[in-house]
XYZ file of C-alpha atoms in Angstrom:
143
model
C 0.000 0.000 0.000
C 1.215 3.465 -0.794
C 1.361 6.410 1.515
C -1.342 8.304 -0.357
C -4.368 6.081 -1.138
C -6.176 9.027 -2.699
C -3.391 9.471 -5.231
C -3.236 5.794 -6.139
C -7.027 5.582 -6.474
C -7.099 8.681 -8.666
C -4.358 7.281 -10.903
C -6.386 4.090 -11.441
C -9.692 5.889 -12.057
C -8.353 8.526 -14.487
C -7.831 6.085 -17.412
C -11.244 4.553 -16.741
C -12.859 7.992 -16.810
C -11.014 8.766 -20.045
C -12.548 5.624 -21.601
C -15.988 6.218 -20.099
C -16.478 9.696 -21.575
C -16.632 8.577 -25.255
C -18.763 5.577 -24.291
C -21.305 7.848 -22.613
C -21.620 9.801 -25.867
C -22.253 6.580 -27.799
C -24.751 5.092 -25.357
C -26.845 8.157 -24.511
C -30.339 8.225 -26.064
C -30.739 9.887 -29.441
C -33.726 12.061 -30.258
C -35.759 10.452 -33.029
C -37.034 12.604 -35.857
C -40.191 11.531 -37.625
C -41.119 12.036 -41.224
C -43.856 14.593 -41.739
C -47.365 13.212 -41.827
C -48.618 12.755 -45.372
C -51.578 15.010 -45.900
C -54.659 13.517 -47.567
C -56.053 14.959 -50.755
C -57.788 18.245 -50.041
C -60.751 19.212 -52.176
C -60.091 21.943 -54.683
C -56.350 22.098 -54.144
C -53.866 21.867 -56.937
C -51.656 18.792 -56.840
C -48.367 18.269 -58.636
C -47.918 14.927 -60.353
C -45.322 13.163 -62.453
C -46.449 11.523 -65.669
C -44.212 8.784 -67.034
C -44.729 7.024 -70.367
C -43.429 3.577 -71.290
C -44.054 2.396 -74.824
C -43.655 -0.971 -76.521
C -42.964 0.866 -79.804
C -41.776 4.456 -80.296
C -44.605 6.987 -80.576
C -44.764 10.215 -82.585
C -46.669 12.226 -79.983
C -48.815 11.761 -76.885
C -51.233 14.179 -75.246
C -52.447 13.657 -71.657
C -55.343 15.800 -70.382
C -56.462 15.955 -66.740
C -59.262 18.475 -66.221
C -57.981 21.748 -67.718
C -54.326 20.673 -67.630
C -52.704 19.346 -70.790
C -49.301 17.696 -71.224
C -47.920 17.117 -74.702
C -45.081 14.649 -75.212
C -42.918 14.580 -78.311
C -41.202 11.437 -79.593
C -38.112 11.891 -77.421
C -39.934 12.705 -74.131
C -41.202 10.196 -71.605
C -41.493 12.241 -68.384
C -43.379 15.438 -67.534
C -44.841 17.319 -64.570
C -48.494 18.326 -64.459
C -50.612 20.321 -62.005
C -54.285 19.366 -61.613
C -57.163 20.021 -59.208
C -58.973 17.249 -57.356
C -62.758 17.846 -57.318
C -64.988 17.250 -54.283
C -65.880 13.724 -55.403
C -62.213 12.761 -55.661
C -62.774 11.424 -59.191
C -60.781 12.616 -62.159
C -60.846 11.665 -65.819
C -57.613 11.322 -67.737
C -57.822 11.571 -71.514
C -54.869 10.124 -73.416
C -54.320 10.550 -77.159
C -51.366 8.893 -78.856
C -50.067 8.877 -82.420
C -47.652 6.223 -83.689
C -45.887 5.965 -87.051
C -47.947 4.160 -89.710
C -45.734 1.060 -89.934
C -46.140 0.127 -86.228
C -48.406 -2.865 -85.368
C -50.901 -2.734 -82.500
C -48.926 -1.587 -79.495
C -49.252 -0.589 -75.853
C -48.495 2.632 -74.014
C -48.244 2.580 -70.203
C -49.138 5.895 -68.567
C -48.111 6.280 -64.898
C -49.556 9.150 -62.860
C -47.719 9.747 -59.566
C -49.253 12.659 -57.598
C -47.492 14.049 -54.533
C -48.759 12.482 -51.282
C -51.304 10.280 -53.085
C -51.287 6.749 -54.444
C -49.963 6.408 -57.970
C -52.116 5.104 -60.807
C -51.165 3.371 -64.066
C -53.179 2.939 -67.250
C -52.506 1.099 -70.511
C -53.543 2.494 -73.878
C -53.665 0.021 -76.765
C -53.839 1.119 -80.372
C -52.423 1.431 -83.857
C -51.510 4.622 -85.730
C -53.813 6.811 -83.588
C -55.640 6.027 -80.337
C -57.637 8.026 -77.794
C -59.078 6.753 -74.536
C -60.413 8.145 -71.263
C -59.432 6.618 -67.925
C -61.169 7.273 -64.604
C -59.503 7.169 -61.212
C -60.464 8.202 -57.714
C -58.698 9.147 -54.503
C -60.235 9.219 -51.030
C -61.030 12.774 -50.080
C -61.623 13.511 -46.373
C -64.957 15.099 -45.525
């Protein structure tokens, strides 16, 4: 035993304290951050959506109409943004018109509508040379 027990005890505990400090930083609880709550579709508000086209054969042009909003795609485009308004019923009608070159057989065009904070919808348009079709979809609108 040494003459100064306080000194010997301090010398032993100092390295342990030096190791404990970083461990306390690692073990202490971390504040969790949550993602913002996804807001439901609000009646009469304008929503932004992405429209993506996937074609079995190259098209000449495609026109997508949702309410008063129109998106025109040329042959080299397959992605666009559109802004549309959701009515009180939550139902919207999407009109798609496509034109293909004359030498293309019957083909398919997949239209994907991905609105912000809402479920995405996909529709398939079949046709030759020129095709037009209306698609209906609905989102739940809170009362």
